[in-house]
């Protein structure tokens, strides 16, 4: 045993009998037990073997390292806090409970809870009788829980910020989408207005077909509404039929390439003039392709070209300009052909009077399977009432 321990034991004010009793007693106390002087020095009057073992020391090692006082191994940086805790707890009585760190033999700082009571011994001196409990694991758990709580709070704050960002982005995207849709509708209206204006300009050059563009477009619209509800044709989709309606005014665009002398002739064409007139579908498709070549709506562009190019083709292959037959003729062109011929029949031209609806529908019926797609033509004839109502408001 070191000289310091010998000195401490020599000056120990606890009688041998009392020490033996304390040694036996402290074996049953969890943690460690000590008696300290209450004179501010915090020097030991007694420490148990378990007290020293708690920090990895033997009793002799602990007395050597500590210098006989808790100040020797307690956290110096925490000293004022420990003293403050002690003073505060003793205000309301002679018992106290404080927490601080003690340096272990391996250099680790262990958290302990010091529970004690100030008593006055038989010689009238105040001293602290203390039990030290190892609360290091509890402190680690407490620290871990504090970190987890801090992380949870941080995650909640981040989640809140994220949700606010998502909400802002959603609102921004919705606003942007509304603006894009608004601009798109405006551009589509502008495009349609330009197309209709050009179609009207073309028609103004043809003295034989006044109002033809407007009437055929309405005729196509009425017919398309029926086809959209038919299970056979509905498979094409609404966008297809919307494009057909929009493309209808473009079917005679090629007439802009026909000489005025032919286009404005107030009578029947000669064979040579008729051959020139028959070039307008192909030229119309070329013009439509040039006008719409920058359009993002590929479906509309293709349908518009087909309507202009093939609306004079016939089911039996005797039409022009390509002599297509049957389903080689695009559906949009077959729809346009019915509307185009129907308007020609019920309208007055310089070379003929207008036919009655009875006569017009009879001619179309007789032409099913020859000029027109028979199945499509039957559906067209079935819409006679709606078509007559439409034309009576236009003619």
JSON list of N, CA, C and O in Angstrom, two decimals, residues 205-208 255-270 272-274 276-277 350:
[
{"chain": "A", "resi": 205, "resn": "UNK", "atom": "N", "xyz": [-62.37, 32.96, -104.51]},
{"chain": "A", "resi": 205, "resn": "UNK", "atom": "CA", "xyz": [-61.93, 32.94, -105.91]},
{"chain": "A", "resi": 205, "resn": "UNK", "atom": "C", "xyz": [-62.82, 32.04, -106.77]},
{"chain": "A", "resi": 205, "resn": "UNK", "atom": "O", "xyz": [-62.77, 32.10, -108.00]},
{"chain": "A", "resi": 206, "resn": "UNK", "atom": "N", "xyz": [-63.58, 31.14, -106.09]},
{"chain": "A", "resi": 206, "resn": "UNK", "atom": "CA", "xyz": [-64.43, 30.19, -106.81]},
{"chain": "A", "resi": 206, "resn": "UNK", "atom": "C", "xyz": [-65.86, 30.70, -106.78]},
{"chain": "A", "resi": 206, "resn": "UNK", "atom": "O", "xyz": [-66.55, 30.62, -105.76]},
{"chain": "A", "resi": 207, "resn": "UNK", "atom": "N", "xyz": [-66.33, 31.23, -107.91]},
{"chain": "A", "resi": 207, "resn": "UNK", "atom": "CA", "xyz": [-67.67, 31.82, -107.97]},
{"chain": "A", "resi": 207, "resn": "UNK", "atom": "C", "xyz": [-68.78, 30.77, -107.97]},
{"chain": "A", "resi": 207, "resn": "UNK", "atom": "O", "xyz": [-69.96, 31.11, -107.89]},
{"chain": "A", "resi": 208, "resn": "UNK", "atom": "N", "xyz": [-68.39, 29.49, -108.03]},
{"chain": "A", "resi": 208, "resn": "UNK", "atom": "CA", "xyz": [-69.40, 28.43, -108.13]},
{"chain": "A", "resi": 208, "resn": "UNK", "atom": "C", "xyz": [-69.75, 27.77, -106.79]},
{"chain": "A", "resi": 208, "resn": "UNK", "atom": "O", "xyz": [-70.71, 27.01, -106.72]},
{"chain": "A", "resi": 255, "resn": "UNK", "atom": "N", "xyz": [-57.30, 24.58, -104.77]},
{"chain": "A", "resi": 255, "resn": "UNK", "atom": "CA", "xyz": [-57.91, 25.44, -105.79]},
{"chain": "A", "resi": 255, "resn": "UNK", "atom": "C", "xyz": [-57.19, 26.77, -105.92]},
{"chain": "A", "resi": 255, "resn": "UNK", "atom": "O", "xyz": [-57.35, 27.48, -106.93]},
{"chain": "A", "resi": 256, "resn": "UNK", "atom": "N", "xyz": [-56.38, 27.10, -104.89]},
{"chain": "A", "resi": 256, "resn": "UNK", "atom": "CA", "xyz": [-55.63, 28.35, -104.96]},
{"chain": "A", "resi": 256, "resn": "UNK", "atom": "C", "xyz": [-54.60, 28.30, -106.09]},
{"chain": "A", "resi": 256, "resn": "UNK", "atom": "O", "xyz": [-54.15, 29.34, -106.60]},
{"chain": "A", "resi": 257, "resn": "UNK", "atom": "N", "xyz": [-54.24, 27.09, -106.53]},
{"chain": "A", "resi": 257, "resn": "UNK", "atom": "CA", "xyz": [-53.25, 26.91, -107.61]},
{"chain": "A", "resi": 257, "resn": "UNK", "atom": "C", "xyz": [-53.91, 26.80, -108.99]},
{"chain": "A", "resi": 257, "resn": "UNK", "atom": "O", "xyz": [-53.21, 26.67, -110.00]},
{"chain": "A", "resi": 258, "resn": "UNK", "atom": "N", "xyz": [-55.23, 26.87, -109.02]},
{"chain": "A", "resi": 258, "resn": "UNK", "atom": "CA", "xyz": [-55.96, 26.77, -110.30]},
{"chain": "A", "resi": 258, "resn": "UNK", "atom": "C", "xyz": [-56.21, 28.17, -110.85]},
{"chain": "A", "resi": 258, "resn": "UNK", "atom": "O", "xyz": [-56.56, 29.09, -110.11]},
{"chain": "A", "resi": 259, "resn": "UNK", "atom": "N", "xyz": [-56.02, 28.34, -112.11]},
{"chain": "A", "resi": 259, "resn": "UNK", "atom": "CA", "xyz": [-56.18, 29.65, -112.76]},
{"chain": "A", "resi": 259, "resn": "UNK", "atom": "C", "xyz": [-57.59, 30.19, -112.55]},
{"chain": "A", "resi": 259, "resn": "UNK", "atom": "O", "xyz": [-58.58, 29.46, -112.61]},
{"chain": "A", "resi": 260, "resn": "UNK", "atom": "N", "xyz": [-57.67, 31.53, -112.33]},
{"chain": "A", "resi": 260, "resn": "UNK", "atom": "CA", "xyz": [-58.97, 32.18, -112.10]},
{"chain": "A", "resi": 260, "resn": "UNK", "atom": "C", "xyz": [-59.93, 31.96, -113.27]},
{"chain": "A", "resi": 260, "resn": "UNK", "atom": "O", "xyz": [-61.15, 31.86, -113.07]},
{"chain": "A", "resi": 261, "resn": "UNK", "atom": "N", "xyz": [-59.41, 31.93, -114.48]},
{"chain": "A", "resi": 261, "resn": "UNK", "atom": "CA", "xyz": [-60.27, 31.78, -115.66]},
{"chain": "A", "resi": 261, "resn": "UNK", "atom": "C", "xyz": [-61.07, 30.48, -115.59]},
{"chain": "A", "resi": 261, "resn": "UNK", "atom": "O", "xyz": [-62.23, 30.41, -116.03]},
{"chain": "A", "resi": 262, "resn": "UNK", "atom": "N", "xyz": [-60.45, 29.45, -115.04]},
{"chain": "A", "resi": 262, "resn": "UNK", "atom": "CA", "xyz": [-61.13, 28.16, -114.89]},
{"chain": "A", "resi": 262, "resn": "UNK", "atom": "C", "xyz": [-62.00, 28.17, -113.64]},
{"chain": "A", "resi": 262, "resn": "UNK", "atom": "O", "xyz": [-63.17, 27.77, -113.66]},
{"chain": "A", "resi": 263, "resn": "UNK", "atom": "N", "xyz": [-61.41, 28.67, -112.56]},
{"chain": "A", "resi": 263, "resn": "UNK", "atom": "CA", "xyz": [-62.11, 28.63, -111.28]},
{"chain": "A", "resi": 263, "resn": "UNK", "atom": "C", "xyz": [-63.38, 29.47, -111.30]},
{"chain": "A", "resi": 263, "resn": "UNK", "atom": "O", "xyz": [-64.38, 29.12, -110.68]},
{"chain": "A", "resi": 264, "resn": "UNK", "atom": "N", "xyz": [-63.38, 30.60, -112.05]},
{"chain": "A", "resi": 264, "resn": "UNK", "atom": "CA", "xyz": [-64.53, 31.49, -112.06]},
{"chain": "A", "resi": 264, "resn": "UNK", "atom": "C", "xyz": [-65.42, 31.29, -113.30]},
{"chain": "A", "resi": 264, "resn": "UNK", "atom": "O", "xyz": [-66.32, 32.08, -113.54]},
{"chain": "A", "resi": 265, "resn": "UNK", "atom": "N", "xyz": [-65.13, 30.26, -114.07]},
{"chain": "A", "resi": 265, "resn": "UNK", "atom": "CA", "xyz": [-65.93, 30.03, -115.30]},
{"chain": "A", "resi": 265, "resn": "UNK", "atom": "C", "xyz": [-67.39, 29.78, -114.94]},
{"chain": "A", "resi": 265, "resn": "UNK", "atom": "O", "xyz": [-67.70, 28.90, -114.14]},
{"chain": "A", "resi": 266, "resn": "UNK", "atom": "N", "xyz": [-68.33, 30.51, -115.55]},
{"chain": "A", "resi": 266, "resn": "UNK", "atom": "CA", "xyz": [-69.74, 30.41, -115.18]},
{"chain": "A", "resi": 266, "resn": "UNK", "atom": "C", "xyz": [-70.48, 29.27, -115.88]},
{"chain": "A", "resi": 266, "resn": "UNK", "atom": "O", "xyz": [-71.68, 29.36, -116.13]},
{"chain": "A", "resi": 267, "resn": "UNK", "atom": "N", "xyz": [-69.81, 28.24, -116.24]},
{"chain": "A", "resi": 267, "resn": "UNK", "atom": "CA", "xyz": [-70.47, 27.12, -116.92]},
{"chain": "A", "resi": 267, "resn": "UNK", "atom": "C", "xyz": [-69.65, 25.86, -116.74]},
{"chain": "A", "resi": 267, "resn": "UNK", "atom": "O", "xyz": [-68.71, 25.79, -115.96]},
{"chain": "A", "resi": 268, "resn": "UNK", "atom": "N", "xyz": [-70.02, 24.82, -117.49]},
{"chain": "A", "resi": 268, "resn": "UNK", "atom": "CA", "xyz": [-69.30, 23.56, -117.40]},
{"chain": "A", "resi": 268, "resn": "UNK", "atom": "C", "xyz": [-67.88, 23.69, -117.96]},
{"chain": "A", "resi": 268, "resn": "UNK", "atom": "O", "xyz": [-67.64, 24.47, -118.85]},
{"chain": "A", "resi": 269, "resn": "UNK", "atom": "N", "xyz": [-67.00, 22.87, -117.39]},
{"chain": "A", "resi": 269, "resn": "UNK", "atom": "CA", "xyz": [-65.61, 22.87, -117.85]},
{"chain": "A", "resi": 269, "resn": "UNK", "atom": "C", "xyz": [-65.48, 22.05, -119.13]},
{"chain": "A", "resi": 269, "resn": "UNK", "atom": "O", "xyz": [-66.21, 21.08, -119.36]},
{"chain": "A", "resi": 270, "resn": "UNK", "atom": "N", "xyz": [-64.50, 22.46, -119.94]},
{"chain": "A", "resi": 270, "resn": "UNK", "atom": "CA", "xyz": [-64.11, 21.61, -121.06]},
{"chain": "A", "resi": 270, "resn": "UNK", "atom": "C", "xyz": [-63.30, 20.45, -120.47]},
{"chain": "A", "resi": 270, "resn": "UNK", "atom": "O", "xyz": [-62.93, 20.49, -119.29]},
{"chain": "A", "resi": 272, "resn": "UNK", "atom": "N", "xyz": [-60.30, 19.66, -121.08]},
{"chain": "A", "resi": 272, "resn": "UNK", "atom": "CA", "xyz": [-58.97, 20.15, -120.69]},
{"chain": "A", "resi": 272, "resn": "UNK", "atom": "C", "xyz": [-59.03, 20.91, -119.38]},
{"chain": "A", "resi": 272, "resn": "UNK", "atom": "O", "xyz": [-58.17, 20.74, -118.50]},
{"chain": "A", "resi": 273, "resn": "UNK", "atom": "N", "xyz": [-60.06, 21.75, -119.22]},
{"chain": "A", "resi": 273, "resn": "UNK", "atom": "CA", "xyz": [-60.23, 22.52, -117.98]},
{"chain": "A", "resi": 273, "resn": "UNK", "atom": "C", "xyz": [-60.50, 21.57, -116.80]},
{"chain": "A", "resi": 273, "resn": "UNK", "atom": "O", "xyz": [-60.00, 21.79, -115.68]},
{"chain": "A", "resi": 274, "resn": "UNK", "atom": "N", "xyz": [-61.27, 20.55, -117.06]},
{"chain": "A", "resi": 274, "resn": "UNK", "atom": "CA", "xyz": [-61.60, 19.59, -116.01]},
{"chain": "A", "resi": 274, "resn": "UNK", "atom": "C", "xyz": [-60.34, 18.86, -115.52]},
{"chain": "A", "resi": 274, "resn": "UNK", "atom": "O", "xyz": [-60.16, 18.63, -114.32]},
{"chain": "A", "resi": 276, "resn": "UNK", "atom": "N", "xyz": [-57.36, 20.07, -115.54]},
{"chain": "A", "resi": 276, "resn": "UNK", "atom": "CA", "xyz": [-56.60, 21.04, -114.71]},
{"chain": "A", "resi": 276, "resn": "UNK", "atom": "C", "xyz": [-57.23, 21.11, -113.32]},
{"chain": "A", "resi": 276, "resn": "UNK", "atom": "O", "xyz": [-56.53, 21.11, -112.30]},
{"chain": "A", "resi": 277, "resn": "UNK", "atom": "N", "xyz": [-58.57, 21.17, -113.28]},
{"chain": "A", "resi": 277, "resn": "UNK", "atom": "CA", "xyz": [-59.28, 21.24, -112.00]},
{"chain": "A", "resi": 277, "resn": "UNK", "atom": "C", "xyz": [-58.97, 20.00, -111.14]},
{"chain": "A", "resi": 277, "resn": "UNK", "atom": "O", "xyz": [-58.86, 20.09, -109.91]},
{"chain": "A", "resi": 350, "resn": "UNK", "atom": "N", "xyz": [-73.56, 27.08, -110.84]},
{"chain": "A", "resi": 350, "resn": "UNK", "atom": "CA", "xyz": [-73.82, 27.79, -112.09]},
{"chain": "A", "resi": 350, "resn": "UNK", "atom": "C", "xyz": [-74.26, 26.83, -113.20]},
{"chain": "A", "resi": 350, "resn": "UNK", "atom": "O", "xyz": [-74.90, 27.25, -114.17]}
]
